[in-house]
Amino acid sequence: MLRCWDRADTGPLRERDLDGHLAHVEQNWRRYVVAGPLREPGGTALIGSMFLVLADTIEDAWTVMRGDPYITNGQYA
């Protein structure tokens, strides 16, 4: 499981790269067990994302994740 916390200025990056992010998840659907946005308890603002990736090692998981525009654009702290 990878928890990725948004940077303070992530909003525009998240919107800009949403289609590419969703396409990456769809292309790798066999590797993503579950993925989704994180919010503060009781809040509505997005603060990050959680990814449960089917992988043998953390390096293997990052191989999948490195193709995601949310990772490559520097969205996460």
Short mmCIF file of N, CA, C and O in Angstrom, two decimals:
data_model
loop_
_atom_site.label_atom_id
_atom_site.label_comp_id
_atom_site.label_asym_id
_atom_site.label_seq_id
_atom_site.Cartn_x
_atom_site.Cartn_y
_atom_site.Cartn_z
N MET A 1 0.85 -1.16 0.00
CA MET A 1 0.00 0.00 0.00
C MET A 1 0.89 1.22 0.00
O MET A 1 1.84 1.31 0.79
N LEU A 2 0.58 2.14 -0.89
CA LEU A 2 1.32 3.39 -0.95
C LEU A 2 0.36 4.53 -0.64
O LEU A 2 -0.71 4.63 -1.26
N ARG A 3 0.73 5.35 0.33
CA ARG A 3 -0.03 6.56 0.63
C ARG A 3 0.79 7.72 0.12
O ARG A 3 1.95 7.88 0.50
N CYS A 4 0.19 8.52 -0.73
CA CYS A 4 0.89 9.64 -1.34
C CYS A 4 0.17 10.93 -0.93
O CYS A 4 -1.01 11.11 -1.24
N TRP A 5 0.89 11.80 -0.22
CA TRP A 5 0.29 13.04 0.28
C TRP A 5 0.52 14.16 -0.72
O TRP A 5 1.63 14.35 -1.22
N ASP A 6 -0.54 14.91 -1.00
CA ASP A 6 -0.46 16.02 -1.94
C ASP A 6 0.46 17.12 -1.43
O ASP A 6 0.54 17.36 -0.22
N ARG A 7 1.13 17.79 -2.37
CA ARG A 7 1.85 19.02 -2.04
C ARG A 7 0.80 20.12 -1.87
O ARG A 7 -0.35 19.98 -2.30
N ALA A 8 1.20 21.22 -1.28
CA ALA A 8 0.26 22.33 -1.04
C ALA A 8 -0.31 22.90 -2.33
O ALA A 8 -1.45 23.36 -2.37
N ASP A 9 0.44 22.86 -3.42
CA ASP A 9 0.01 23.45 -4.69
C ASP A 9 -0.46 22.41 -5.70
O ASP A 9 -0.41 22.62 -6.90
N THR A 10 -0.97 21.30 -5.22
CA THR A 10 -1.32 20.16 -6.08
C THR A 10 -2.60 20.35 -6.90
O THR A 10 -2.73 19.77 -7.96
N GLY A 11 -3.55 21.14 -6.42
CA GLY A 11 -4.85 21.25 -7.08
C GLY A 11 -4.81 21.34 -8.59
O GLY A 11 -5.42 20.54 -9.29
N PRO A 12 -4.07 22.29 -9.18
CA PRO A 12 -4.02 22.39 -10.64
C PRO A 12 -3.40 21.17 -11.30
O PRO A 12 -3.82 20.77 -12.38
N LEU A 13 -2.40 20.55 -10.65
CA LEU A 13 -1.78 19.36 -11.23
C LEU A 13 -2.76 18.19 -11.24
O LEU A 13 -2.83 17.42 -12.20
N ARG A 14 -3.51 18.04 -10.16
CA ARG A 14 -4.48 16.95 -10.06
C ARG A 14 -5.51 17.06 -11.18
O ARG A 14 -5.81 16.08 -11.86
N GLU A 15 -6.04 18.25 -11.38
CA GLU A 15 -7.04 18.45 -12.45
C GLU A 15 -6.43 18.24 -13.83
O GLU A 15 -7.02 17.59 -14.69
N ARG A 16 -5.25 18.82 -14.06
CA ARG A 16 -4.61 18.74 -15.37
C ARG A 16 -4.34 17.31 -15.79
O ARG A 16 -4.52 16.94 -16.95
N ASP A 17 -3.91 16.46 -14.85
CA ASP A 17 -3.46 15.11 -15.19
C ASP A 17 -4.45 14.02 -14.84
O ASP A 17 -4.11 12.84 -14.90
N LEU A 18 -5.69 14.39 -14.50
CA LEU A 18 -6.68 13.38 -14.11
C LEU A 18 -6.91 12.35 -15.20
O LEU A 18 -6.91 11.15 -14.93
N ASP A 19 -7.10 12.78 -16.44
CA ASP A 19 -7.37 11.81 -17.52
C ASP A 19 -6.21 10.84 -17.70
O ASP A 19 -6.42 9.63 -17.86
N GLY A 20 -4.98 11.34 -17.67
CA GLY A 20 -3.81 10.47 -17.80
C GLY A 20 -3.69 9.51 -16.63
O GLY A 20 -3.32 8.34 -16.80
N HIS A 21 -3.99 10.01 -15.42
CA HIS A 21 -3.95 9.16 -14.23
C HIS A 21 -4.95 8.02 -14.34
O HIS A 21 -4.62 6.86 -14.12
N LEU A 22 -6.18 8.36 -14.71
CA LEU A 22 -7.22 7.33 -14.83
C LEU A 22 -6.89 6.34 -15.94
O LEU A 22 -7.13 5.13 -15.79
N ALA A 23 -6.31 6.82 -17.04
CA ALA A 23 -5.90 5.92 -18.12
C ALA A 23 -4.81 4.97 -17.65
O ALA A 23 -4.83 3.78 -17.98
N HIS A 24 -3.87 5.46 -16.86
CA HIS A 24 -2.80 4.61 -16.34
C HIS A 24 -3.36 3.53 -15.43
O HIS A 24 -2.98 2.35 -15.54
N VAL A 25 -4.27 3.91 -14.54
CA VAL A 25 -4.88 2.92 -13.64
C VAL A 25 -5.64 1.88 -14.47
O VAL A 25 -5.53 0.67 -14.21
N GLU A 26 -6.38 2.33 -15.47
CA GLU A 26 -7.14 1.40 -16.31
C GLU A 26 -6.20 0.45 -17.07
O GLU A 26 -6.48 -0.75 -17.16
N GLN A 27 -5.10 0.96 -17.58
CA GLN A 27 -4.14 0.13 -18.32
C GLN A 27 -3.48 -0.92 -17.41
O GLN A 27 -3.04 -1.96 -17.88
N ASN A 28 -3.40 -0.62 -16.13
CA ASN A 28 -2.74 -1.51 -15.18
C ASN A 28 -3.72 -2.10 -14.17
O ASN A 28 -3.34 -2.43 -13.05
N TRP A 29 -4.97 -2.27 -14.58
CA TRP A 29 -6.02 -2.69 -13.66
C TRP A 29 -5.72 -4.01 -12.97
O TRP A 29 -6.18 -4.24 -11.86
N ARG A 30 -4.94 -4.85 -13.58
CA ARG A 30 -4.62 -6.13 -12.94
C ARG A 30 -3.65 -5.96 -11.76
O ARG A 30 -3.53 -6.86 -10.93
N ARG A 31 -2.96 -4.83 -11.72
CA ARG A 31 -1.98 -4.58 -10.66
C ARG A 31 -2.56 -3.73 -9.53
O ARG A 31 -2.06 -3.77 -8.42
N TYR A 32 -3.58 -2.92 -9.84
CA TYR A 32 -4.19 -2.08 -8.81
C TYR A 32 -5.33 -2.85 -8.15
O TYR A 32 -6.34 -3.15 -8.79
N VAL A 33 -5.18 -3.17 -6.88
CA VAL A 33 -6.24 -3.83 -6.14
C VAL A 33 -7.32 -2.81 -5.80
O VAL A 33 -8.51 -3.04 -5.97
N VAL A 34 -6.88 -1.65 -5.35
CA VAL A 34 -7.78 -0.53 -5.06
C VAL A 34 -6.94 0.74 -5.08
O VAL A 34 -5.74 0.73 -4.80
N ALA A 35 -7.58 1.83 -5.45
CA ALA A 35 -6.92 3.13 -5.46
C ALA A 35 -7.99 4.20 -5.28
O ALA A 35 -9.13 4.02 -5.70
N GLY A 36 -7.60 5.30 -4.66
CA GLY A 36 -8.57 6.36 -4.51
C GLY A 36 -8.01 7.56 -3.77
O GLY A 36 -6.92 7.50 -3.19
N PRO A 37 -8.76 8.65 -3.78
CA PRO A 37 -8.31 9.87 -3.12
C PRO A 37 -8.45 9.77 -1.60
O PRO A 37 -9.25 9.00 -1.09
N LEU A 38 -7.64 10.56 -0.91
CA LEU A 38 -7.71 10.67 0.55
C LEU A 38 -8.20 12.06 0.93
O LEU A 38 -7.83 13.05 0.30
N ARG A 39 -9.04 12.11 1.96
CA ARG A 39 -9.54 13.37 2.50
C ARG A 39 -9.33 13.37 4.01
O ARG A 39 -9.29 12.32 4.63
N GLU A 40 -9.24 14.57 4.59
CA GLU A 40 -9.23 14.68 6.05
C GLU A 40 -10.54 14.13 6.56
O GLU A 40 -11.58 14.29 5.90
N PRO A 41 -10.57 13.49 7.71
CA PRO A 41 -11.83 13.00 8.26
C PRO A 41 -12.85 14.14 8.36
O PRO A 41 -12.56 15.20 8.90
N GLY A 42 -14.01 13.92 7.77
CA GLY A 42 -15.08 14.90 7.79
C GLY A 42 -14.89 16.04 6.80
O GLY A 42 -15.75 16.92 6.71
N GLY A 43 -13.81 16.04 6.04
CA GLY A 43 -13.54 17.13 5.11
C GLY A 43 -13.89 16.76 3.68
O GLY A 43 -14.22 15.61 3.37
N THR A 44 -13.81 17.74 2.80
CA THR A 44 -14.09 17.50 1.39
C THR A 44 -12.86 17.69 0.51
O THR A 44 -12.81 17.17 -0.59
N ALA A 45 -11.88 18.46 0.99
CA ALA A 45 -10.69 18.72 0.19
C ALA A 45 -9.82 17.46 0.08
O ALA A 45 -9.64 16.74 1.06
N LEU A 46 -9.28 17.22 -1.11
CA LEU A 46 -8.38 16.09 -1.31
C LEU A 46 -7.02 16.42 -0.71
O LEU A 46 -6.51 17.54 -0.87
N ILE A 47 -6.42 15.44 -0.03
CA ILE A 47 -5.11 15.64 0.60
C ILE A 47 -4.07 14.63 0.11
O ILE A 47 -2.91 14.71 0.49
N GLY A 48 -4.49 13.70 -0.73
CA GLY A 48 -3.56 12.70 -1.22
C GLY A 48 -4.31 11.55 -1.88
O GLY A 48 -5.49 11.65 -2.19
N SER A 49 -3.58 10.46 -2.08
CA SER A 49 -4.14 9.27 -2.71
C SER A 49 -3.59 8.03 -2.04
O SER A 49 -2.50 8.05 -1.47
N MET A 50 -4.33 6.95 -2.14
CA MET A 50 -3.93 5.65 -1.61
C MET A 50 -3.99 4.66 -2.76
O MET A 50 -4.93 4.67 -3.56
N PHE A 51 -2.95 3.84 -2.86
CA PHE A 51 -2.88 2.82 -3.91
C PHE A 51 -2.50 1.50 -3.27
O PHE A 51 -1.48 1.41 -2.59
N LEU A 52 -3.29 0.49 -3.50
CA LEU A 52 -2.94 -0.86 -3.10
C LEU A 52 -2.57 -1.59 -4.38
O LEU A 52 -3.42 -1.84 -5.24
N VAL A 53 -1.28 -1.87 -4.53
CA VAL A 53 -0.73 -2.41 -5.77
C VAL A 53 -0.29 -3.85 -5.55
O VAL A 53 0.40 -4.14 -4.57
N LEU A 54 -0.68 -4.72 -6.45
CA LEU A 54 -0.24 -6.12 -6.40
C LEU A 54 1.21 -6.18 -6.89
O LEU A 54 1.49 -5.88 -8.06
N ALA A 55 2.12 -6.50 -5.98
CA ALA A 55 3.54 -6.51 -6.31
C ALA A 55 4.28 -7.45 -5.37
O ALA A 55 3.86 -7.66 -4.23
N ASP A 56 5.40 -7.97 -5.84
CA ASP A 56 6.23 -8.85 -5.02
C ASP A 56 7.16 -8.06 -4.10
O ASP A 56 7.53 -8.53 -3.03
N THR A 57 7.55 -6.86 -4.54
CA THR A 57 8.46 -6.02 -3.77
C THR A 57 8.03 -4.57 -3.90
O THR A 57 7.26 -4.22 -4.81
N ILE A 58 8.55 -3.72 -3.05
CA ILE A 58 8.25 -2.29 -3.16
C ILE A 58 8.80 -1.74 -4.48
O ILE A 58 8.19 -0.87 -5.11
N GLU A 59 9.93 -2.25 -4.93
CA GLU A 59 10.48 -1.82 -6.21
C GLU A 59 9.53 -2.17 -7.36
O GLU A 59 9.34 -1.37 -8.28
N ASP A 60 8.92 -3.33 -7.28
CA ASP A 60 7.95 -3.75 -8.29
C ASP A 60 6.73 -2.83 -8.26
O ASP A 60 6.22 -2.43 -9.31
N ALA A 61 6.27 -2.48 -7.09
CA ALA A 61 5.14 -1.56 -6.97
C ALA A 61 5.49 -0.21 -7.58
O ALA A 61 4.69 0.38 -8.31
N TRP A 62 6.68 0.30 -7.31
CA TRP A 62 7.08 1.59 -7.87
C TRP A 62 7.25 1.52 -9.38
O TRP A 62 7.06 2.53 -10.07
N THR A 63 7.58 0.36 -9.92
CA THR A 63 7.64 0.22 -11.38
C THR A 63 6.28 0.53 -11.99
O THR A 63 6.18 1.22 -13.01
N VAL A 64 5.23 0.05 -11.37
CA VAL A 64 3.87 0.35 -11.84
C VAL A 64 3.56 1.83 -11.61
O VAL A 64 3.08 2.53 -12.51
N MET A 65 3.85 2.32 -10.44
CA MET A 65 3.48 3.69 -10.08
C MET A 65 4.21 4.74 -10.91
O MET A 65 3.64 5.79 -11.21
N ARG A 66 5.43 4.49 -11.31
CA ARG A 66 6.21 5.49 -12.05
C ARG A 66 5.58 5.85 -13.39
O ARG A 66 5.91 6.89 -13.95
N GLY A 67 4.67 5.05 -13.89
CA GLY A 67 3.98 5.38 -15.13
C GLY A 67 2.79 6.30 -14.95
O GLY A 67 2.21 6.78 -15.93
N ASP A 68 2.42 6.59 -13.73
CA ASP A 68 1.25 7.41 -13.43
C ASP A 68 1.62 8.89 -13.50
O ASP A 68 2.56 9.33 -12.83
N PRO A 69 0.89 9.69 -14.30
CA PRO A 69 1.19 11.12 -14.38
C PRO A 69 1.14 11.82 -13.02
O PRO A 69 1.84 12.82 -12.82
N TYR A 70 0.34 11.34 -12.08
CA TYR A 70 0.32 11.95 -10.76
C TYR A 70 1.68 11.80 -10.08
O TYR A 70 2.07 12.65 -9.29
N ILE A 71 2.39 10.74 -10.37
CA ILE A 71 3.72 10.54 -9.82
C ILE A 71 4.74 11.34 -10.61
O ILE A 71 5.57 12.07 -10.07
N THR A 72 4.70 11.21 -11.94
CA THR A 72 5.73 11.84 -12.78
C THR A 72 5.64 13.36 -12.81
O THR A 72 6.64 14.01 -13.10
N ASN A 73 4.48 13.93 -12.50
CA ASN A 73 4.36 15.39 -12.53
C ASN A 73 4.75 16.03 -11.21
O ASN A 73 4.70 17.26 -11.08
N GLY A 74 5.09 15.24 -10.21
CA GLY A 74 5.51 15.78 -8.93
C GLY A 74 4.37 16.26 -8.05
O GLY A 74 4.56 17.11 -7.20
N GLN A 75 3.19 15.67 -8.23
CA GLN A 75 2.02 16.09 -7.46
C GLN A 75 2.17 15.82 -5.97
O GLN A 75 1.69 16.58 -5.15
N TYR A 76 2.84 14.75 -5.64
CA TYR A 76 2.89 14.32 -4.25
C TYR A 76 4.15 14.80 -3.54
O TYR A 76 5.22 14.88 -4.13
N ALA A 77 3.96 15.10 -2.26
CA ALA A 77 5.10 15.50 -1.43
C ALA A 77 5.95 14.28 -1.15
O ALA A 77 7.12 14.29 -1.09
#
